[in-house]
Amino acid sequence: MKKRFIIGFLGFIGLMGNSFAQNGFNMPYSQFGIGISEQPYNLPMVTRMGGVVQTRSGKNYINPFNPASYGSIQKESFVFDMGAGIQMTTLSDNDKRMKDADGNISYLMVGFPVTDWMKVAGGLMPYSATDYESVAIGTGPGYDTVKNFYNGTGGTSQLFIGSSFNLLGNGLEGRRLQVGFNINYLTGRIERGRSYQFLHTDTTYFMNKYYYKETKISNFLFDLGVQYWEPLGEKYTLGVGLTYKPYRKCNVNDKAVIYTASDTIYPLSGNSPKFTSTLEQDHTIGIGVSLERNKRWLVAADASFAGWSGLKYTEGSSNPILGDDAFQAGPWSRYALGIEKIGSMDASSYWGRISLSLGAHLEQGAMRLYLQGKEQVVNEWGAGLGVTLPMRKGQSLLTLSVGYSRLGNKDLLQRETLTFGISVSTCERWFVKRKYN
């Protein structure tokens, strides 16, 4: 038990550090908004089913994407869930190709019962990442060639705590109804810079200029969830999952400065470099259905919809510090389909207790950008598969997963990501008083 606490504490420190540190990738798409989303595909539990989350629930793992799932944690149990991953990314367009790789802790989560009908879970996981560096060459009237440098680092993490209530049933069989909620705290810092360097020109009239902006995020978000299971005869069980994220507008703190080698352009003398910007989360609805047969096979499908993807950032400065943000708010939707061969805890052989799964997902409007006078819709699709190995008579799980995703296209910029994940979910009976010593 001491080892688990030490591992968990070190992982917590590592995740918090990841919010403020460069993660090693060059991700040009992360220059928009508060960075590129790290969810939900960073979890091996999600990757192995291709992105299905609405109806996922179990006694020995935690699904934070539908808080109603915590109701499946059994009484007298304590669940500790930890995951890590390695990402191999390829960026390409019609002319060039670049590869990169990185690895880190994906998440830390715990769950336990408070009463027979109330369960609690909490944890920490990445929410978004910003890491880019690029150079562009341009010319303009009245001067020679100018070199533009763009860079950004940082990210945000999500600390959450939630609860689920068993309104009908209190096990893993029969008719069940669970409802739950999450309170999510986003924290992080993003630093962005831009500079102009004039080439072959008289610096008396054209001086190099430097821009710097820092965004600090510290906000609360909320989401609700419902899960319901209905037996259909002796062989089948129908599951339904629903989630809802309400609209929320939050303030974030920005600080910016624009300067040359000899003078500060922004802020003007006597003014503060700080200003307030906003983040907006639109109403987001998710629905999922699953069909289980003989506790051996499971098919599940999800669909989610929102006015736009993720959190929309609006700079509070009257004059954009780094130029106009190309991000455009527009309809977003995500679809996922997964299938699983469920291992049987009563199987006579170990191979019979192993679970195998695979699935695929599609995001439409994962990012919408207004570039060169027209809207560019950036979609994403991907697939994943995994194997879940039971440990200690099936109470704890080791999950290995591999996922592939493609964001964008080569006419704009295409990002292909291959993710290898591993997670350990331990389910211990901590609250049982022994009758015999």
PDB file of C-alpha atoms in Angstrom, residues 186-402:
ATOM      1  CA  LEU A 186      -8.599  23.470 -14.999  1.00  0.00           C
ATOM      2  CA  THR A 187      -5.178  24.865 -14.221  1.00  0.00           C
ATOM      3  CA  GLY A 188      -2.216  25.730 -16.391  1.00  0.00           C
ATOM      4  CA  ARG A 189      -0.096  28.332 -18.083  1.00  0.00           C
ATOM      5  CA  ILE A 190       0.544  28.970 -21.776  1.00  0.00           C
ATOM      6  CA  GLU A 191       3.351  31.169 -23.106  1.00  0.00           C
ATOM      7  CA  ARG A 192       3.366  32.416 -26.689  1.00  0.00           C
ATOM      8  CA  GLY A 193       5.812  34.569 -28.602  1.00  0.00           C
ATOM      9  CA  ARG A 194       6.187  36.190 -31.988  1.00  0.00           C
ATOM     10  CA  SER A 195       9.048  38.227 -33.412  1.00  0.00           C
ATOM     11  CA  TYR A 196       9.897  40.076 -36.628  1.00  0.00           C
ATOM     12  CA  GLN A 197      13.437  40.179 -37.924  1.00  0.00           C
ATOM     13  CA  PHE A 198      14.062  42.491 -40.893  1.00  0.00           C
ATOM     14  CA  LEU A 199      16.710  41.351 -43.356  1.00  0.00           C
ATOM     15  CA  HIS A 200      18.897  43.506 -45.606  1.00  0.00           C
ATOM     16  CA  THR A 201      17.275  46.783 -44.623  1.00  0.00           C
ATOM     17  CA  ASP A 202      18.184  49.991 -42.827  1.00  0.00           C
ATOM     18  CA  THR A 203      17.352  49.380 -39.159  1.00  0.00           C
ATOM     19  CA  THR A 204      17.066  53.117 -38.639  1.00  0.00           C
ATOM     20  CA  TYR A 205      13.555  52.854 -40.059  1.00  0.00           C
ATOM     21  CA  PHE A 206      12.747  49.180 -39.606  1.00  0.00           C
ATOM     22  CA  MET A 207      13.529  47.707 -36.183  1.00  0.00           C
ATOM     23  CA  ASN A 208      13.072  44.122 -35.058  1.00  0.00           C
ATOM     24  CA  LYS A 209       9.959  43.717 -32.942  1.00  0.00           C
ATOM     25  CA  TYR A 210       9.149  41.136 -30.221  1.00  0.00           C
ATOM     26  CA  TYR A 211       5.798  39.981 -28.826  1.00  0.00           C
ATOM     27  CA  TYR A 212       5.190  37.927 -25.670  1.00  0.00           C
ATOM     28  CA  LYS A 213       1.916  36.789 -24.094  1.00  0.00           C
ATOM     29  CA  GLU A 214       1.260  34.628 -21.031  1.00  0.00           C
ATOM     30  CA  THR A 215      -2.137  33.090 -20.279  1.00  0.00           C
ATOM     31  CA  LYS A 216      -2.902  31.683 -16.831  1.00  0.00           C
ATOM     32  CA  ILE A 217      -5.918  29.423 -16.502  1.00  0.00           C
ATOM     33  CA  SER A 218      -7.634  28.638 -13.200  1.00  0.00           C
ATOM     34  CA  ASN A 219     -11.300  27.791 -13.714  1.00  0.00           C
ATOM     35  CA  PHE A 220     -14.075  25.379 -12.733  1.00  0.00           C
ATOM     36  CA  LEU A 221     -16.228  23.401 -15.164  1.00  0.00           C
ATOM     37  CA  PHE A 222     -19.012  20.897 -14.536  1.00  0.00           C
ATOM     38  CA  ASP A 223     -20.585  17.891 -16.223  1.00  0.00           C
ATOM     39  CA  LEU A 224     -23.414  15.455 -15.520  1.00  0.00           C
ATOM     40  CA  GLY A 225     -23.939  11.821 -16.447  1.00  0.00           C
ATOM     41  CA  VAL A 226     -26.539   9.038 -16.478  1.00  0.00           C
ATOM     42  CA  GLN A 227     -26.159   5.312 -17.127  1.00  0.00           C
ATOM     43  CA  TYR A 228     -28.957   2.742 -17.313  1.00  0.00           C
ATOM     44  CA  TRP A 229     -28.936  -0.995 -17.972  1.00  0.00           C
ATOM     45  CA  GLU A 230     -31.961  -3.138 -18.842  1.00  0.00           C
ATOM     46  CA  PRO A 231     -31.818  -6.960 -19.161  1.00  0.00           C
ATOM     47  CA  LEU A 232     -33.377  -8.258 -22.386  1.00  0.00           C
ATOM     48  CA  GLY A 233     -34.226 -11.852 -21.702  1.00  0.00           C
ATOM     49  CA  GLU A 234     -31.594 -14.176 -20.287  1.00  0.00           C
ATOM     50  CA  LYS A 235     -28.790 -13.448 -22.749  1.00  0.00           C
ATOM     51  CA  TYR A 236     -28.727  -9.731 -23.504  1.00  0.00           C
ATOM     52  CA  THR A 237     -28.345  -6.489 -21.585  1.00  0.00           C
ATOM     53  CA  LEU A 238     -29.039  -3.084 -23.131  1.00  0.00           C
ATOM     54  CA  GLY A 239     -27.081  -0.112 -21.798  1.00  0.00           C
ATOM     55  CA  VAL A 240     -27.719   3.607 -22.325  1.00  0.00           C
ATOM     56  CA  GLY A 241     -25.421   6.468 -21.356  1.00  0.00           C
ATOM     57  CA  LEU A 242     -25.981  10.229 -21.374  1.00  0.00           C
ATOM     58  CA  THR A 243     -23.685  13.148 -20.531  1.00  0.00           C
ATOM     59  CA  TYR A 244     -24.222  16.886 -20.500  1.00  0.00           C
ATOM     60  CA  LYS A 245     -21.796  19.801 -20.161  1.00  0.00           C
ATOM     61  CA  PRO A 246     -23.602  23.107 -19.540  1.00  0.00           C
ATOM     62  CA  TYR A 247     -22.609  26.370 -21.167  1.00  0.00           C
ATOM     63  CA  ARG A 248     -20.061  28.221 -19.087  1.00  0.00           C
ATOM     64  CA  LYS A 249     -18.097  31.418 -19.626  1.00  0.00           C
ATOM     65  CA  CYS A 250     -14.913  31.864 -17.586  1.00  0.00           C
ATOM     66  CA  ASN A 251     -12.364  34.630 -17.182  1.00  0.00           C
ATOM     67  CA  VAL A 252      -8.629  33.969 -17.610  1.00  0.00           C
ATOM     68  CA  ASN A 253      -5.681  36.203 -16.797  1.00  0.00           C
ATOM     69  CA  ASP A 254      -3.400  37.398 -19.601  1.00  0.00           C
ATOM     70  CA  LYS A 255      -0.184  39.389 -19.517  1.00  0.00           C
ATOM     71  CA  ALA A 256       1.516  40.776 -22.639  1.00  0.00           C
ATOM     72  CA  VAL A 257       4.378  42.962 -23.758  1.00  0.00           C
ATOM     73  CA  ILE A 258       5.526  44.246 -27.169  1.00  0.00           C
ATOM     74  CA  TYR A 259       8.982  45.792 -27.462  1.00  0.00           C
ATOM     75  CA  THR A 260      11.910  46.625 -29.707  1.00  0.00           C
ATOM     76  CA  ALA A 261      15.578  46.819 -28.834  1.00  0.00           C
ATOM     77  CA  SER A 262      15.140  50.400 -27.663  1.00  0.00           C
ATOM     78  CA  ASP A 263      11.536  50.878 -26.585  1.00  0.00           C
ATOM     79  CA  THR A 264       8.416  49.231 -25.114  1.00  0.00           C
ATOM     80  CA  ILE A 265       5.426  49.571 -27.427  1.00  0.00           C
ATOM     81  CA  TYR A 266       2.852  47.788 -25.247  1.00  0.00           C
ATOM     82  CA  PRO A 267       1.766  48.557 -22.619  1.00  0.00           C
ATOM     83  CA  LEU A 268       2.093  52.311 -22.736  1.00  0.00           C
ATOM     84  CA  SER A 269       3.908  53.987 -19.887  1.00  0.00           C
ATOM     85  CA  GLY A 270       1.911  53.785 -16.664  1.00  0.00           C
ATOM     86  CA  ASN A 271      -0.463  51.078 -17.940  1.00  0.00           C
ATOM     87  CA  SER A 272      -0.609  47.497 -16.718  1.00  0.00           C
ATOM     88  CA  PRO A 273       0.508  44.621 -18.990  1.00  0.00           C
ATOM     89  CA  LYS A 274      -2.323  42.512 -17.548  1.00  0.00           C
ATOM     90  CA  PHE A 275      -5.824  42.112 -18.996  1.00  0.00           C
ATOM     91  CA  THR A 276      -8.715  39.664 -18.790  1.00  0.00           C
ATOM     92  CA  SER A 277      -9.750  37.246 -21.554  1.00  0.00           C
ATOM     93  CA  THR A 278     -12.508  34.629 -21.685  1.00  0.00           C
ATOM     94  CA  LEU A 279     -13.011  30.903 -22.192  1.00  0.00           C
ATOM     95  CA  GLU A 280     -16.396  29.570 -23.293  1.00  0.00           C
ATOM     96  CA  GLN A 281     -17.656  26.005 -23.106  1.00  0.00           C
ATOM     97  CA  ASP A 282     -20.768  25.436 -25.201  1.00  0.00           C
ATOM     98  CA  HIS A 283     -23.639  23.103 -24.317  1.00  0.00           C
ATOM     99  CA  THR A 284     -22.312  19.613 -25.077  1.00  0.00           C
ATOM    100  CA  ILE A 285     -24.486  16.503 -25.250  1.00  0.00           C
ATOM    101  CA  GLY A 286     -23.273  12.917 -25.466  1.00  0.00           C
ATOM    102  CA  ILE A 287     -25.332   9.748 -25.921  1.00  0.00           C
ATOM    103  CA  GLY A 288     -24.294   6.126 -26.130  1.00  0.00           C
ATOM    104  CA  VAL A 289     -25.839   2.669 -26.374  1.00  0.00           C
ATOM    105  CA  SER A 290     -24.374  -0.786 -25.790  1.00  0.00           C
ATOM    106  CA  LEU A 291     -25.551  -4.354 -26.154  1.00  0.00           C
ATOM    107  CA  GLU A 292     -23.960  -7.148 -24.133  1.00  0.00           C
ATOM    108  CA  ARG A 293     -24.472 -10.851 -24.860  1.00  0.00           C
ATOM    109  CA  ASN A 294     -23.942 -13.540 -22.223  1.00  0.00           C
ATOM    110  CA  LYS A 295     -21.352 -11.313 -20.510  1.00  0.00           C
ATOM    111  CA  ARG A 296     -18.983 -12.450 -23.252  1.00  0.00           C
ATOM    112  CA  TRP A 297     -19.483  -9.931 -26.082  1.00  0.00           C
ATOM    113  CA  LEU A 298     -20.156  -6.209 -26.064  1.00  0.00           C
ATOM    114  CA  VAL A 299     -20.937  -3.757 -28.878  1.00  0.00           C
ATOM    115  CA  ALA A 300     -21.135  -0.037 -28.049  1.00  0.00           C
ATOM    116  CA  ALA A 301     -21.616   3.210 -29.988  1.00  0.00           C
ATOM    117  CA  ASP A 302     -21.341   6.894 -29.000  1.00  0.00           C
ATOM    118  CA  ALA A 303     -22.326  10.251 -30.473  1.00  0.00           C
ATOM    119  CA  SER A 304     -21.529  13.721 -29.081  1.00  0.00           C
ATOM    120  CA  PHE A 305     -22.549  17.184 -30.272  1.00  0.00           C
ATOM    121  CA  ALA A 306     -21.652  20.804 -29.432  1.00  0.00           C
ATOM    122  CA  GLY A 307     -21.619  24.265 -30.955  1.00  0.00           C
ATOM    123  CA  TRP A 308     -17.830  24.065 -31.142  1.00  0.00           C
ATOM    124  CA  SER A 309     -15.006  21.784 -30.067  1.00  0.00           C
ATOM    125  CA  GLY A 310     -13.460  22.266 -26.629  1.00  0.00           C
ATOM    126  CA  LEU A 311     -13.062  25.684 -25.005  1.00  0.00           C
ATOM    127  CA  LYS A 312     -13.251  28.833 -27.126  1.00  0.00           C
ATOM    128  CA  TYR A 313     -10.653  31.450 -26.168  1.00  0.00           C
ATOM    129  CA  THR A 314     -11.349  35.149 -26.812  1.00  0.00           C
ATOM    130  CA  GLU A 315      -8.544  37.624 -26.162  1.00  0.00           C
ATOM    131  CA  GLY A 316      -9.563  40.587 -24.018  1.00  0.00           C
ATOM    132  CA  SER A 317      -7.118  43.084 -25.516  1.00  0.00           C
ATOM    133  CA  SER A 318      -8.663  45.678 -27.858  1.00  0.00           C
ATOM    134  CA  ASN A 319      -5.788  45.089 -30.308  1.00  0.00           C
ATOM    135  CA  PRO A 320      -4.824  41.394 -30.711  1.00  0.00           C
ATOM    136  CA  ILE A 321      -1.349  40.941 -29.258  1.00  0.00           C
ATOM    137  CA  LEU A 322      -0.215  38.174 -31.617  1.00  0.00           C
ATOM    138  CA  GLY A 323      -2.571  38.985 -34.473  1.00  0.00           C
ATOM    139  CA  ASP A 324      -6.061  37.687 -35.171  1.00  0.00           C
ATOM    140  CA  ASP A 325      -6.804  34.146 -33.957  1.00  0.00           C
ATOM    141  CA  ALA A 326      -7.685  31.957 -36.945  1.00  0.00           C
ATOM    142  CA  PHE A 327      -9.927  29.698 -34.825  1.00  0.00           C
ATOM    143  CA  GLN A 328     -13.598  29.824 -35.818  1.00  0.00           C
ATOM    144  CA  ALA A 329     -16.473  28.498 -33.718  1.00  0.00           C
ATOM    145  CA  GLY A 330     -18.602  26.014 -35.623  1.00  0.00           C
ATOM    146  CA  PRO A 331     -20.638  22.790 -35.244  1.00  0.00           C
ATOM    147  CA  TRP A 332     -18.722  19.863 -33.762  1.00  0.00           C
ATOM    148  CA  SER A 333     -19.647  16.191 -33.573  1.00  0.00           C
ATOM    149  CA  ARG A 334     -17.904  12.973 -32.583  1.00  0.00           C
ATOM    150  CA  TYR A 335     -18.886   9.373 -33.316  1.00  0.00           C
ATOM    151  CA  ALA A 336     -17.339   6.164 -31.970  1.00  0.00           C
ATOM    152  CA  LEU A 337     -17.982   2.455 -32.358  1.00  0.00           C
ATOM    153  CA  GLY A 338     -16.349  -0.368 -30.394  1.00  0.00           C
ATOM    154  CA  ILE A 339     -16.578  -4.121 -29.858  1.00  0.00           C
ATOM    155  CA  GLU A 340     -15.175  -6.206 -27.011  1.00  0.00           C
ATOM    156  CA  LYS A 341     -14.730  -9.874 -26.277  1.00  0.00           C
ATOM    157  CA  ILE A 342     -15.163  -9.944 -22.497  1.00  0.00           C
ATOM    158  CA  GLY A 343     -13.032 -12.295 -20.450  1.00  0.00           C
ATOM    159  CA  SER A 344     -14.866 -14.592 -18.060  1.00  0.00           C
ATOM    160  CA  MET A 345     -13.796 -14.572 -14.423  1.00  0.00           C
ATOM    161  CA  ASP A 346     -15.016 -18.171 -14.166  1.00  0.00           C
ATOM    162  CA  ALA A 347     -12.897 -19.424 -17.076  1.00  0.00           C
ATOM    163  CA  SER A 348     -10.779 -22.466 -16.284  1.00  0.00           C
ATOM    164  CA  SER A 349      -7.770 -21.055 -18.166  1.00  0.00           C
ATOM    165  CA  TYR A 350      -6.075 -17.683 -17.883  1.00  0.00           C
ATOM    166  CA  TRP A 351      -6.570 -17.035 -21.598  1.00  0.00           C
ATOM    167  CA  GLY A 352     -10.313 -17.286 -21.086  1.00  0.00           C
ATOM    168  CA  ARG A 353     -10.182 -14.370 -18.622  1.00  0.00           C
ATOM    169  CA  ILE A 354      -8.430 -11.991 -21.063  1.00  0.00           C
ATOM    170  CA  SER A 355     -10.521  -9.275 -22.733  1.00  0.00           C
ATOM    171  CA  LEU A 356      -9.874  -8.130 -26.318  1.00  0.00           C
ATOM    172  CA  SER A 357     -11.332  -4.975 -27.861  1.00  0.00           C
ATOM    173  CA  LEU A 358     -11.145  -2.686 -30.883  1.00  0.00           C
ATOM    174  CA  GLY A 359     -12.949   0.350 -32.216  1.00  0.00           C
ATOM    175  CA  ALA A 360     -12.868   3.522 -34.307  1.00  0.00           C
ATOM    176  CA  HIS A 361     -13.911   7.174 -34.030  1.00  0.00           C
ATOM    177  CA  LEU A 362     -14.595  10.197 -36.251  1.00  0.00           C
ATOM    178  CA  GLU A 363     -14.558  13.871 -35.220  1.00  0.00           C
ATOM    179  CA  GLN A 364     -16.128  16.385 -37.572  1.00  0.00           C
ATOM    180  CA  GLY A 365     -15.099  19.970 -36.976  1.00  0.00           C
ATOM    181  CA  ALA A 366     -12.353  18.999 -34.533  1.00  0.00           C
ATOM    182  CA  MET A 367     -10.912  22.396 -35.500  1.00  0.00           C
ATOM    183  CA  ARG A 368     -12.226  25.169 -37.738  1.00  0.00           C
ATOM    184  CA  LEU A 369      -9.783  27.765 -39.026  1.00  0.00           C
ATOM    185  CA  TYR A 370     -10.241  30.850 -41.171  1.00  0.00           C
ATOM    186  CA  LEU A 371      -7.135  30.980 -43.367  1.00  0.00           C
ATOM    187  CA  GLN A 372      -6.411  32.871 -46.567  1.00  0.00           C
ATOM    188  CA  GLY A 373      -9.933  34.233 -46.721  1.00  0.00           C
ATOM    189  CA  LYS A 374     -11.821  30.958 -46.369  1.00  0.00           C
ATOM    190  CA  GLU A 375     -12.872  28.477 -43.703  1.00  0.00           C
ATOM    191  CA  GLN A 376     -10.820  25.300 -43.332  1.00  0.00           C
ATOM    192  CA  VAL A 377     -12.594  22.463 -41.484  1.00  0.00           C
ATOM    193  CA  VAL A 378     -10.108  20.112 -39.824  1.00  0.00           C
ATOM    194  CA  ASN A 379     -11.532  16.640 -39.139  1.00  0.00           C
ATOM    195  CA  GLU A 380     -10.017  13.719 -37.267  1.00  0.00           C
ATOM    196  CA  TRP A 381     -10.476   9.974 -37.466  1.00  0.00           C
ATOM    197  CA  GLY A 382      -8.759   7.086 -35.761  1.00  0.00           C
ATOM    198  CA  ALA A 383      -8.881   3.502 -34.538  1.00  0.00           C
ATOM    199  CA  GLY A 384      -7.566   1.525 -31.600  1.00  0.00           C
ATOM    200  CA  LEU A 385      -7.311  -1.938 -30.116  1.00  0.00           C
ATOM    201  CA  GLY A 386      -6.295  -3.333 -26.769  1.00  0.00           C
ATOM    202  CA  VAL A 387      -5.947  -6.292 -24.468  1.00  0.00           C
ATOM    203  CA  THR A 388      -6.899  -6.374 -20.782  1.00  0.00           C
ATOM    204  CA  LEU A 389      -5.056  -8.847 -18.588  1.00  0.00           C
ATOM    205  CA  PRO A 390      -6.594  -9.703 -15.203  1.00  0.00           C
ATOM    206  CA  MET A 391      -4.347  -9.910 -12.146  1.00  0.00           C
ATOM    207  CA  ARG A 392      -4.932 -11.348  -8.707  1.00  0.00           C
ATOM    208  CA  LYS A 393      -7.990 -13.411  -9.564  1.00  0.00           C
ATOM    209  CA  GLY A 394      -9.469 -10.740 -11.784  1.00  0.00           C
ATOM    210  CA  GLN A 395      -9.809  -7.937  -9.233  1.00  0.00           C
ATOM    211  CA  SER A 396      -7.020  -5.848 -10.793  1.00  0.00           C
ATOM    212  CA  LEU A 397      -6.342  -5.180 -14.464  1.00  0.00           C
ATOM    213  CA  LEU A 398      -3.393  -4.483 -16.729  1.00  0.00           C
ATOM    214  CA  THR A 399      -4.442  -2.877 -20.025  1.00  0.00           C
ATOM    215  CA  LEU A 400      -2.242  -2.557 -23.102  1.00  0.00           C
ATOM    216  CA  SER A 401      -3.492  -0.481 -26.020  1.00  0.00           C
ATOM    217  CA  VAL A 402      -2.404   0.940 -29.355  1.00  0.00           C
TER     218      VAL A 402
END
